[in-house]
N, CA, C and O atoms as a Tripos MOL2 file, in Angstrom:
@<TRIPOS>MOLECULE
protein
  260   259    65     0     0
PROTEIN
NO_CHARGES

@<TRIPOS>ATOM
      1 N           0.8440   -1.1860    0.0000 N.3       1 MET1
      2 CA          0.0000    0.0000    0.0000 C.3       1 MET1
      3 C           0.8840    1.2420    0.0000 C.2       1 MET1
      4 O           1.8000    1.3630    0.8140 O.2       1 MET1
      5 N           0.6060    2.1510   -0.9070 N.am      2 ALA2
      6 CA          1.3210    3.4300   -0.9670 C.3       2 ALA2
      7 C           0.5890    4.4650   -0.1220 C.2       2 ALA2
      8 O          -0.6380    4.4590   -0.0290 O.2       2 ALA2
      9 N           1.3640    5.3490    0.4890 N.am      3 LYS3
     10 CA          0.8050    6.4850    1.2190 C.3       3 LYS3
     11 C           1.2990    7.7440    0.5320 C.2       3 LYS3
     12 O           2.5030    7.9740    0.4230 O.2       3 LYS3
     13 N           0.3560    8.5620    0.0670 N.am      4 VAL4
     14 CA          0.6840    9.7760   -0.6750 C.3       4 VAL4
     15 C           0.1540   10.9750    0.0970 C.2       4 VAL4
     16 O          -1.0040   10.9890    0.5140 O.2       4 VAL4
     17 N           1.0040   11.9830    0.2870 N.am      5 ALA5
     18 CA          0.5780   13.2300    0.9230 C.3       5 ALA5
     19 C           0.6640   14.3480   -0.1090 C.2       5 ALA5
     20 O           1.6920   14.5230   -0.7640 O.2       5 ALA5
     21 N          -0.4140   15.0940   -0.2450 N.am      6 ILE6
     22 CA         -0.4660   16.2340   -1.1510 C.3       6 ILE6
     23 C          -0.6960   17.4700   -0.2990 C.2       6 ILE6
     24 O          -1.6610   17.5430    0.4620 O.2       6 ILE6
     25 N           0.1920   18.4320   -0.4330 N.am      7 ILE7
     26 CA          0.0780   19.6520    0.3620 C.3       7 ILE7
     27 C          -0.5640   20.7290   -0.5000 C.2       7 ILE7
     28 O          -0.0130   21.1500   -1.5170 O.2       7 ILE7
     29 N          -1.7340   21.1590   -0.0720 N.am      8 GLY8
     30 CA         -2.4790   22.1860   -0.7890 C.3       8 GLY8
     31 C          -3.5930   21.5950   -1.6250 C.2       8 GLY8
     32 O          -3.3920   20.6210   -2.3500 O.2       8 GLY8
     33 N          -4.7670   22.1890   -1.5210 N.am      9 ALA9
     34 CA         -5.9300   21.7060   -2.2700 C.3       9 ALA9
     35 C          -6.4480   22.7930   -3.1990 C.2       9 ALA9
     36 O          -7.6550   22.9830   -3.3520 O.2       9 ALA9
     37 N          -5.5100   23.5010   -3.8150 N.am     10 GLY10
     38 CA         -5.8960   24.4560   -4.8480 C.3      10 GLY10
     39 C          -6.1930   23.7010   -6.1310 C.2      10 GLY10
     40 O          -6.5140   22.5130   -6.1010 O.2      10 GLY10
     41 N          -6.0860   24.3860   -7.2500 N.am     11 PHE11
     42 CA         -6.3680   23.7430   -8.5350 C.3      11 PHE11
     43 C          -5.5200   22.4860   -8.7180 C.2      11 PHE11
     44 O          -6.0510   21.4200   -9.0290 O.2      11 PHE11
     45 N          -4.2130   22.6050   -8.5280 N.am     12 ALA12
     46 CA         -3.3040   21.4820   -8.7930 C.3      12 ALA12
     47 C          -3.4230   20.3830   -7.7460 C.2      12 ALA12
     48 O          -3.5070   19.2050   -8.0960 O.2      12 ALA12
     49 N          -3.4330   20.7460   -6.4800 N.am     13 GLY13
     50 CA         -3.4590   19.7400   -5.4230 C.3      13 GLY13
     51 C          -4.7170   18.8980   -5.4240 C.2      13 GLY13
     52 O          -4.6510   17.6730   -5.3230 O.2      13 GLY13
     53 N          -5.8600   19.5460   -5.5380 N.am     14 HIS14
     54 CA         -7.1130   18.7900   -5.5140 C.3      14 HIS14
     55 C          -7.2650   17.9440   -6.7750 C.2      14 HIS14
     56 O          -7.7510   16.8150   -6.7100 O.2      14 HIS14
     57 N          -6.8570   18.4790   -7.9120 N.am     15 THR15
     58 CA         -6.9190   17.7170   -9.1570 C.3      15 THR15
     59 C          -5.9950   16.5100   -9.0920 C.2      15 THR15
     60 O          -6.3720   15.4130   -9.5020 O.2      15 THR15
     61 N          -4.7880   16.7100   -8.5780 N.am     16 ALA16
     62 CA         -3.8510   15.5900   -8.4380 C.3      16 ALA16
     63 C          -4.4160   14.5130   -7.5250 C.2      16 ALA16
     64 O          -4.2940   13.3240   -7.8220 O.2      16 ALA16
     65 N          -5.0290   14.9100   -6.4260 N.am     17 ALA17
     66 CA         -5.6030   13.9380   -5.4970 C.3      17 ALA17
     67 C          -6.7220   13.1350   -6.1500 C.2      17 ALA17
     68 O          -6.8120   11.9220   -5.9590 O.2      17 ALA17
     69 N          -7.5660   13.8000   -6.9130 N.am     18 LEU18
     70 CA         -8.6620   13.0900   -7.5780 C.3      18 LEU18
     71 C          -8.1430   12.1070   -8.6260 C.2      18 LEU18
     72 O          -8.6080   10.9700   -8.6970 O.2      18 LEU18
     73 N          -7.1860   12.5410   -9.4330 N.am     19 TYR19
     74 CA         -6.6290   11.6530  -10.4600 C.3      19 TYR19
     75 C          -5.8580   10.4920   -9.8360 C.2      19 TYR19
     76 O          -5.9700    9.3550  -10.2940 O.2      19 TYR19
     77 N          -5.0770   10.7720   -8.7930 N.am     20 LEU20
     78 CA         -4.3550    9.6930   -8.1190 C.3      20 LEU20
     79 C          -5.3160    8.7020   -7.4820 C.2      20 LEU20
     80 O          -5.0830    7.4940   -7.5180 O.2      20 LEU20
     81 N          -6.3920    9.2090   -6.9020 N.am     21 GLY21
     82 CA         -7.3960    8.3210   -6.3150 C.3      21 GLY21
     83 C          -7.9810    7.3770   -7.3410 C.2      21 GLY21
     84 O          -8.1750    6.1930   -7.0620 O.2      21 GLY21
     85 N          -8.2640    7.8880   -8.5230 N.am     22 ASP22
     86 CA         -8.7850    7.0340   -9.5990 C.3      22 ASP22
     87 C          -7.7330    6.0460  -10.0810 C.2      22 ASP22
     88 O          -8.0390    4.8800  -10.3310 O.2      22 ASP22
     89 N          -6.4950    6.5090  -10.2110 N.am     23 ALA23
     90 CA         -5.4340    5.6630  -10.7590 C.3      23 ALA23
     91 C          -4.9610    4.5970   -9.7760 C.2      23 ALA23
     92 O          -4.6920    3.4630  -10.1710 O.2      23 ALA23
     93 N          -4.8580    4.9580   -8.5010 N.am     24 LEU24
     94 CA         -4.3170    4.0260   -7.5160 C.3      24 LEU24
     95 C          -5.3680    3.1070   -6.9120 C.2      24 LEU24
     96 O          -5.0480    1.9940   -6.4940 O.2      24 LEU24
     97 N          -6.5950    3.5480   -6.8600 N.am     25 GLY25
     98 CA         -7.6500    2.7290   -6.2730 C.3      25 GLY25
     99 C          -7.6980    2.8480   -4.7620 C.2      25 GLY25
    100 O          -6.9610    3.6260   -4.1570 O.2      25 GLY25
    101 N          -8.5740    2.0670   -4.1710 N.am     26 LYS26
    102 CA         -8.8480    2.1540   -2.7300 C.3      26 LYS26
    103 C          -7.7650    1.5150   -1.8660 C.2      26 LYS26
    104 O          -7.7580    1.7150   -0.6510 O.2      26 LYS26
    105 N          -6.8640    0.7640   -2.4540 N.am     27 SER27
    106 CA         -5.8580    0.0670   -1.6500 C.3      27 SER27
    107 C          -4.7090    0.9880   -1.2300 C.2      27 SER27
    108 O          -3.8080    0.5550   -0.5110 O.2      27 SER27
    109 N          -4.7290    2.2430   -1.6660 N.am     28 HIS28
    110 CA         -3.6880    3.2030   -1.3180 C.3      28 HIS28
    111 C          -4.3000    4.3720   -0.5590 C.2      28 HIS28
    112 O          -5.4820    4.6820   -0.7090 O.2      28 HIS28
    113 N          -3.4800    5.0090    0.2490 N.am     29 GLU29
    114 CA         -3.9610    6.1080    1.0950 C.3      29 GLU29
    115 C          -3.4730    7.4490    0.5450 C.2      29 GLU29
    116 O          -2.2720    7.6590    0.3740 O.2      29 GLU29
    117 N          -4.4110    8.3460    0.2700 N.am     30 ILE30
    118 CA         -4.0830    9.6880   -0.2070 C.3      30 ILE30
    119 C          -4.5690   10.6880    0.8360 C.2      30 ILE30
    120 O          -5.7450   10.7020    1.1990 O.2      30 ILE30
    121 N          -3.6570   11.5150    1.3070 N.am     31 THR31
    122 CA         -3.9900   12.5400    2.2870 C.3      31 THR31
    123 C          -3.7210   13.9070    1.6800 C.2      31 THR31
    124 O          -2.6360   14.1670    1.1610 O.2      31 THR31
    125 N          -4.7190   14.7720    1.7500 N.am     32 VAL32
    126 CA         -4.5580   16.1490    1.2790 C.3      32 VAL32
    127 C          -4.4910   17.0470    2.5060 C.2      32 VAL32
    128 O          -5.3950   17.0500    3.3410 O.2      32 VAL32
    129 N          -3.4180   17.8010    2.6010 N.am     33 ILE33
    130 CA         -3.2210   18.7140    3.7220 C.3      33 ILE33
    131 C          -3.5090   20.1230    3.2160 C.2      33 ILE33
    132 O          -2.8500   20.6210    2.3040 O.2      33 ILE33
    133 N          -4.5030   20.7500    3.8260 N.am     34 ASN34
    134 CA         -4.9130   22.0830    3.3860 C.3      34 ASN34
    135 C          -5.3260   22.8960    4.5980 C.2      34 ASN34
    136 O          -5.7920   22.3380    5.5910 O.2      34 ASN34
    137 N          -5.1620   24.1850    4.5270 N.am     35 LEU35
    138 CA         -5.5030   25.0640    5.6420 C.3      35 LEU35
    139 C          -7.0050   25.0840    5.9140 C.2      35 LEU35
    140 O          -7.4310   25.1830    7.0650 O.2      35 LEU35
    141 N          -7.8070   24.9890    4.8520 N.am     36 HIS36
    142 CA         -9.2580   25.0780    4.9840 C.3      36 HIS36
    143 C          -9.9220   23.8140    4.4450 C.2      36 HIS36
    144 O          -9.2880   23.0260    3.7430 O.2      36 HIS36
    145 N         -11.1880   23.6240    4.7690 N.am     37 GLU37
    146 CA        -11.9620   22.5010    4.2460 C.3      37 GLU37
    147 C         -12.6770   22.8740    2.9560 C.2      37 GLU37
    148 O         -13.5370   22.1340    2.4770 O.2      37 GLU37
    149 N         -12.3250   24.0090    2.4020 N.am     38 TYR38
    150 CA        -12.9810   24.5130    1.2030 C.3      38 TYR38
    151 C         -11.9610   24.8040    0.1150 C.2      38 TYR38
    152 O         -10.7920   25.0710    0.3910 O.2      38 TYR38
    153 N         -12.4260   24.7490   -1.1250 N.am     39 PHE39
    154 CA        -11.6670   25.2360   -2.2690 C.3      39 PHE39
    155 C         -12.1510   26.6530   -2.5280 C.2      39 PHE39
    156 O         -13.3520   26.8900   -2.6540 O.2      39 PHE39
    157 N         -11.2330   27.5810   -2.6080 N.am     40 TYR40
    158 CA        -11.5830   28.9700   -2.8820 C.3      40 TYR40
    159 C         -11.2400   29.3040   -4.3280 C.2      40 TYR40
    160 O         -10.0980   29.1250   -4.7530 O.2      40 TYR40
    161 N         -12.2120   29.7820   -5.0780 N.am     41 TYR41
    162 CA        -11.9970   30.1730   -6.4620 C.3      41 TYR41
    163 C         -11.5020   31.6160   -6.4760 C.2      41 TYR41
    164 O         -12.2770   32.5580   -6.6380 O.2      41 TYR41
    165 N         -10.2070   31.7570   -6.3020 N.am     42 VAL42
    166 CA         -9.5710   33.0610   -6.1260 C.3      42 VAL42
    167 C          -9.7820   34.0190   -7.3040 C.2      42 VAL42
    168 O          -9.9080   35.2190   -7.0650 O.2      42 VAL42
    169 N          -9.8280   33.5600   -8.5670 N.am     43 PRO43
    170 CA        -10.0440   34.5230   -9.6500 C.3      43 PRO43
    171 C         -11.3210   35.3630   -9.4950 C.2      43 PRO43
    172 O         -11.4040   36.4600  -10.0480 O.2      43 PRO43
    173 N         -12.2970   34.8690   -8.7610 N.am     44 SER44
    174 CA        -13.5360   35.6370   -8.5560 C.3      44 SER44
    175 C         -13.4180   36.6700   -7.4450 C.2      44 SER44
    176 O         -14.3310   37.4720   -7.2480 O.2      44 SER44
    177 N         -12.3140   36.6640   -6.7220 N.am     45 TRP45
    178 CA        -12.1800   37.6090   -5.6170 C.3      45 TRP45
    179 C         -12.1140   39.0550   -6.0860 C.2      45 TRP45
    180 O         -12.3470   39.9720   -5.2980 O.2      45 TRP45
    181 N         -11.8020   39.2680   -7.3510 N.am     46 VAL46
    182 CA        -11.8350   40.6410   -7.8600 C.3      46 VAL46
    183 C         -13.2500   41.2000   -7.7300 C.2      46 VAL46
    184 O         -13.4260   42.3860   -7.4490 O.2      46 VAL46
    185 N         -14.2570   40.3540   -7.9330 N.am     47 TRP47
    186 CA        -15.6520   40.7860   -7.8030 C.3      47 TRP47
    187 C         -16.0410   40.9630   -6.3380 C.2      47 TRP47
    188 O         -16.8660   41.8150   -6.0070 O.2      47 TRP47
    189 N         -15.4460   40.1570   -5.4670 N.am     48 VAL48
    190 CA        -15.6930   40.3100   -4.0290 C.3      48 VAL48
    191 C         -15.1330   41.6530   -3.5680 C.2      48 VAL48
    192 O         -15.7710   42.3700   -2.7970 O.2      48 VAL48
    193 N         -13.9500   41.9820   -4.0420 N.am     49 GLY49
    194 CA        -13.2770   43.2140   -3.6290 C.3      49 GLY49
    195 C         -14.0280   44.4820   -3.9850 C.2      49 GLY49
    196 O         -13.9030   45.4940   -3.2940 O.2      49 GLY49
    197 N         -14.8030   44.4380   -5.0500 N.am     50 ILE50
    198 CA        -15.5550   45.6410   -5.4350 C.3      50 ILE50
    199 C         -17.0290   45.5420   -5.0450 C.2      50 ILE50
    200 O         -17.8450   46.3670   -5.4560 O.2      50 ILE50
    201 N         -17.3640   44.5180   -4.2440 N.am     51 GLY51
    202 CA        -18.7120   44.3970   -3.7110 C.3      51 GLY51
    203 C         -19.7470   43.8160   -4.6570 C.2      51 GLY51
    204 O         -20.9440   43.9370   -4.3960 O.2      51 GLY51
    205 N         -19.3280   43.1930   -5.7380 N.am     52 ARG52
    206 CA        -20.2830   42.6410   -6.7100 C.3      52 ARG52
    207 C         -20.5850   41.1660   -6.4760 C.2      52 ARG52
    208 O         -21.4780   40.6120   -7.1170 O.2      52 ARG52
    209 N         -19.8540   40.5220   -5.5650 N.am     53 MET53
    210 CA        -20.0800   39.1040   -5.2880 C.3      53 MET53
    211 C         -19.7660   38.8320   -3.8250 C.2      53 MET53
    212 O         -18.8470   39.4200   -3.2560 O.2      53 MET53
    213 N         -20.5330   37.9400   -3.2270 N.am     54 ASP54
    214 CA        -20.2930   37.5220   -1.8520 C.3      54 ASP54
    215 C         -19.1820   36.4720   -1.8400 C.2      54 ASP54
    216 O         -19.1580   35.5810   -2.6900 O.2      54 ASP54
    217 N         -18.2690   36.5760   -0.8820 N.am     55 VAL55
    218 CA        -17.1350   35.6450   -0.8120 C.3      55 VAL55
    219 C         -17.5990   34.1920   -0.6830 C.2      55 VAL55
    220 O         -16.9030   33.2830   -1.1360 O.2      55 VAL55
    221 N         -18.7520   33.9650   -0.0770 N.am     56 ASN56
    222 CA        -19.2490   32.5970    0.0840 C.3      56 ASN56
    223 C         -19.6120   31.9430   -1.2480 C.2      56 ASN56
    224 O         -19.7090   30.7190   -1.3300 O.2      56 ASN56
    225 N         -19.8100   32.7420   -2.2800 N.am     57 LYS57
    226 CA        -20.0810   32.1760   -3.6080 C.3      57 LYS57
    227 C         -18.7970   31.7640   -4.3180 C.2      57 LYS57
    228 O         -18.8460   31.2030   -5.4130 O.2      57 LYS57
    229 N         -17.6500   32.0380   -3.7030 N.am     58 THR58
    230 CA        -16.3670   31.6740   -4.3080 C.3      58 THR58
    231 C         -15.7160   30.4970   -3.6010 C.2      58 THR58
    232 O         -14.5790   30.1470   -3.9200 O.2      58 THR58
    233 N         -16.3980   29.8810   -2.6590 N.am     59 ARG59
    234 CA        -15.8160   28.7340   -1.9560 C.3      59 ARG59
    235 C         -16.7320   27.5230   -2.0800 C.2      59 ARG59
    236 O         -17.9580   27.6320   -2.1030 O.2      59 ARG59
    237 N         -16.0900   26.3800   -2.1570 N.am     60 PHE60
    238 CA        -16.8120   25.1300   -2.3520 C.3      60 PHE60
    239 C         -16.2090   24.0770   -1.4340 C.2      60 PHE60
    240 O         -14.9850   24.0000   -1.3260 O.2      60 PHE60
    241 N         -17.0260   23.2620   -0.7660 N.am     61 PRO61
    242 CA        -16.4660   22.2390    0.1170 C.3      61 PRO61
    243 C         -15.6630   21.2130   -0.6840 C.2      61 PRO61
    244 O         -16.0620   20.7970   -1.7720 O.2      61 PRO61
    245 N         -14.5280   20.8210   -0.1190 N.am     62 LEU62
    246 CA        -13.7020   19.7970   -0.7550 C.3      62 LEU62
    247 C         -14.3360   18.4340   -0.5360 C.2      62 LEU62
    248 O         -14.8380   18.1430    0.5500 O.2      62 LEU62
    249 N         -14.3130   17.6080   -1.5560 N.am     63 LYS63
    250 CA        -14.8850   16.2740   -1.4180 C.3      63 LYS63
    251 C         -13.7960   15.2770   -1.0550 C.2      63 LYS63
    252 O         -12.6390   15.4590   -1.4360 O.2      63 LYS63
    253 N         -14.1460   14.2400   -0.3340 N.am     64 PRO64
    254 CA        -13.1410   13.2190    0.0060 C.3      64 PRO64
    255 C         -12.5960   12.5470   -1.2530 C.2      64 PRO64
    256 O         -13.3140   12.3680   -2.2370 O.2      64 PRO64
    257 N         -11.3190   12.1780   -1.2050 N.am     65 VAL65
    258 CA        -10.7180   11.4530   -2.3300 C.3      65 VAL65
    259 C         -10.6080    9.9790   -1.9920 C.2      65 VAL65
    260 O         -10.1270    9.1930   -2.8080 O.2      65 VAL65
@<TRIPOS>BOND
     1     1     2 1
     2     2     3 1
     3     3     4 2
     4     3     5 am
     5     5     6 1
     6     6     7 1
     7     7     8 2
     8     7     9 am
     9     9    10 1
    10    10    11 1
    11    11    12 2
    12    11    13 am
    13    13    14 1
    14    14    15 1
    15    15    16 2
    16    15    17 am
    17    17    18 1
    18    18    19 1
    19    19    20 2
    20    19    21 am
    21    21    22 1
    22    22    23 1
    23    23    24 2
    24    23    25 am
    25    25    26 1
    26    26    27 1
    27    27    28 2
    28    27    29 am
    29    29    30 1
    30    30    31 1
    31    31    32 2
    32    31    33 am
    33    33    34 1
    34    34    35 1
    35    35    36 2
    36    35    37 am
    37    37    38 1
    38    38    39 1
    39    39    40 2
    40    39    41 am
    41    41    42 1
    42    42    43 1
    43    43    44 2
    44    43    45 am
    45    45    46 1
    46    46    47 1
    47    47    48 2
    48    47    49 am
    49    49    50 1
    50    50    51 1
    51    51    52 2
    52    51    53 am
    53    53    54 1
    54    54    55 1
    55    55    56 2
    56    55    57 am
    57    57    58 1
    58    58    59 1
    59    59    60 2
    60    59    61 am
    61    61    62 1
    62    62    63 1
    63    63    64 2
    64    63    65 am
    65    65    66 1
    66    66    67 1
    67    67    68 2
    68    67    69 am
    69    69    70 1
    70    70    71 1
    71    71    72 2
    72    71    73 am
    73    73    74 1
    74    74    75 1
    75    75    76 2
    76    75    77 am
    77    77    78 1
    78    78    79 1
    79    79    80 2
    80    79    81 am
    81    81    82 1
    82    82    83 1
    83    83    84 2
    84    83    85 am
    85    85    86 1
    86    86    87 1
    87    87    88 2
    88    87    89 am
    89    89    90 1
    90    90    91 1
    91    91    92 2
    92    91    93 am
    93    93    94 1
    94    94    95 1
    95    95    96 2
    96    95    97 am
    97    97    98 1
    98    98    99 1
    99    99   100 2
   100    99   101 am
   101   101   102 1
   102   102   103 1
   103   103   104 2
   104   103   105 am
   105   105   106 1
   106   106   107 1
   107   107   108 2
   108   107   109 am
   109   109   110 1
   110   110   111 1
   111   111   112 2
   112   111   113 am
   113   113   114 1
   114   114   115 1
   115   115   116 2
   116   115   117 am
   117   117   118 1
   118   118   119 1
   119   119   120 2
   120   119   121 am
   121   121   122 1
   122   122   123 1
   123   123   124 2
   124   123   125 am
   125   125   126 1
   126   126   127 1
   127   127   128 2
   128   127   129 am
   129   129   130 1
   130   130   131 1
   131   131   132 2
   132   131   133 am
   133   133   134 1
   134   134   135 1
   135   135   136 2
   136   135   137 am
   137   137   138 1
   138   138   139 1
   139   139   140 2
   140   139   141 am
   141   141   142 1
   142   142   143 1
   143   143   144 2
   144   143   145 am
   145   145   146 1
   146   146   147 1
   147   147   148 2
   148   147   149 am
   149   149   150 1
   150   150   151 1
   151   151   152 2
   152   151   153 am
   153   153   154 1
   154   154   155 1
   155   155   156 2
   156   155   157 am
   157   157   158 1
   158   158   159 1
   159   159   160 2
   160   159   161 am
   161   161   162 1
   162   162   163 1
   163   163   164 2
   164   163   165 am
   165   165   166 1
   166   166   167 1
   167   167   168 2
   168   167   169 am
   169   169   170 1
   170   170   171 1
   171   171   172 2
   172   171   173 am
   173   173   174 1
   174   174   175 1
   175   175   176 2
   176   175   177 am
   177   177   178 1
   178   178   179 1
   179   179   180 2
   180   179   181 am
   181   181   182 1
   182   182   183 1
   183   183   184 2
   184   183   185 am
   185   185   186 1
   186   186   187 1
   187   187   188 2
   188   187   189 am
   189   189   190 1
   190   190   191 1
   191   191   192 2
   192   191   193 am
   193   193   194 1
   194   194   195 1
   195   195   196 2
   196   195   197 am
   197   197   198 1
   198   198   199 1
   199   199   200 2
   200   199   201 am
   201   201   202 1
   202   202   203 1
   203   203   204 2
   204   203   205 am
   205   205   206 1
   206   206   207 1
   207   207   208 2
   208   207   209 am
   209   209   210 1
   210   210   211 1
   211   211   212 2
   212   211   213 am
   213   213   214 1
   214   214   215 1
   215   215   216 2
   216   215   217 am
   217   217   218 1
   218   218   219 1
   219   219   220 2
   220   219   221 am
   221   221   222 1
   222   222   223 1
   223   223   224 2
   224   223   225 am
   225   225   226 1
   226   226   227 1
   227   227   228 2
   228   227   229 am
   229   229   230 1
   230   230   231 1
   231   231   232 2
   232   231   233 am
   233   233   234 1
   234   234   235 1
   235   235   236 2
   236   235   237 am
   237   237   238 1
   238   238   239 1
   239   239   240 2
   240   239   241 am
   241   241   242 1
   242   242   243 1
   243   243   244 2
   244   243   245 am
   245   245   246 1
   246   246   247 1
   247   247   248 2
   248   247   249 am
   249   249   250 1
   250   250   251 1
   251   251   252 2
   252   251   253 am
   253   253   254 1
   254   254   255 1
   255   255   256 2
   256   255   257 am
   257   257   258 1
   258   258   259 1
   259   259   260 2
@<TRIPOS>SUBSTRUCTURE
     1 MET1         2 RESIDUE 1 A MET
     2 ALA2         6 RESIDUE 1 A ALA
     3 LYS3        10 RESIDUE 1 A LYS
     4 VAL4        14 RESIDUE 1 A VAL
     5 ALA5        18 RESIDUE 1 A ALA
     6 ILE6        22 RESIDUE 1 A ILE
     7 ILE7        26 RESIDUE 1 A ILE
     8 GLY8        30 RESIDUE 1 A GLY
     9 ALA9        34 RESIDUE 1 A ALA
    10 GLY10       38 RESIDUE 1 A GLY
    11 PHE11       42 RESIDUE 1 A PHE
    12 ALA12       46 RESIDUE 1 A ALA
    13 GLY13       50 RESIDUE 1 A GLY
    14 HIS14       54 RESIDUE 1 A HIS
    15 THR15       58 RESIDUE 1 A THR
    16 ALA16       62 RESIDUE 1 A ALA
    17 ALA17       66 RESIDUE 1 A ALA
    18 LEU18       70 RESIDUE 1 A LEU
    19 TYR19       74 RESIDUE 1 A TYR
    20 LEU20       78 RESIDUE 1 A LEU
    21 GLY21       82 RESIDUE 1 A GLY
    22 ASP22       86 RESIDUE 1 A ASP
    23 ALA23       90 RESIDUE 1 A ALA
    24 LEU24       94 RESIDUE 1 A LEU
    25 GLY25       98 RESIDUE 1 A GLY
    26 LYS26      102 RESIDUE 1 A LYS
    27 SER27      106 RESIDUE 1 A SER
    28 HIS28      110 RESIDUE 1 A HIS
    29 GLU29      114 RESIDUE 1 A GLU
    30 ILE30      118 RESIDUE 1 A ILE
    31 THR31      122 RESIDUE 1 A THR
    32 VAL32      126 RESIDUE 1 A VAL
    33 ILE33      130 RESIDUE 1 A ILE
    34 ASN34      134 RESIDUE 1 A ASN
    35 LEU35      138 RESIDUE 1 A LEU
    36 HIS36      142 RESIDUE 1 A HIS
    37 GLU37      146 RESIDUE 1 A GLU
    38 TYR38      150 RESIDUE 1 A TYR
    39 PHE39      154 RESIDUE 1 A PHE
    40 TYR40      158 RESIDUE 1 A TYR
    41 TYR41      162 RESIDUE 1 A TYR
    42 VAL42      166 RESIDUE 1 A VAL
    43 PRO43      170 RESIDUE 1 A PRO
    44 SER44      174 RESIDUE 1 A SER
    45 TRP45      178 RESIDUE 1 A TRP
    46 VAL46      182 RESIDUE 1 A VAL
    47 TRP47      186 RESIDUE 1 A TRP
    48 VAL48      190 RESIDUE 1 A VAL
    49 GLY49      194 RESIDUE 1 A GLY
    50 ILE50      198 RESIDUE 1 A ILE
    51 GLY51      202 RESIDUE 1 A GLY
    52 ARG52      206 RESIDUE 1 A ARG
    53 MET53      210 RESIDUE 1 A MET
    54 ASP54      214 RESIDUE 1 A ASP
    55 VAL55      218 RESIDUE 1 A VAL
    56 ASN56      222 RESIDUE 1 A ASN
    57 LYS57      226 RESIDUE 1 A LYS
    58 THR58      230 RESIDUE 1 A THR
    59 ARG59      234 RESIDUE 1 A ARG
    60 PHE60      238 RESIDUE 1 A PHE
    61 PRO61      242 RESIDUE 1 A PRO
    62 LEU62      246 RESIDUE 1 A LEU
    63 LYS63      250 RESIDUE 1 A LYS
    64 PRO64      254 RESIDUE 1 A PRO
    65 VAL65      258 RESIDUE 1 A VAL
């Protein structure tokens, strides 16, 4: 059994975890270490900064891998 640790659940980290989960299967352990339990879509923060979007619309709960 392989144990894989991925630091960061941004675009690259979360995508890597999902692809590795599919490729390795359930017999391996994948751990994602992230500061928050959410994925933040940072490109939309420009709209948050000028008051056109609520910050809660830019975050999404991370799903288990």
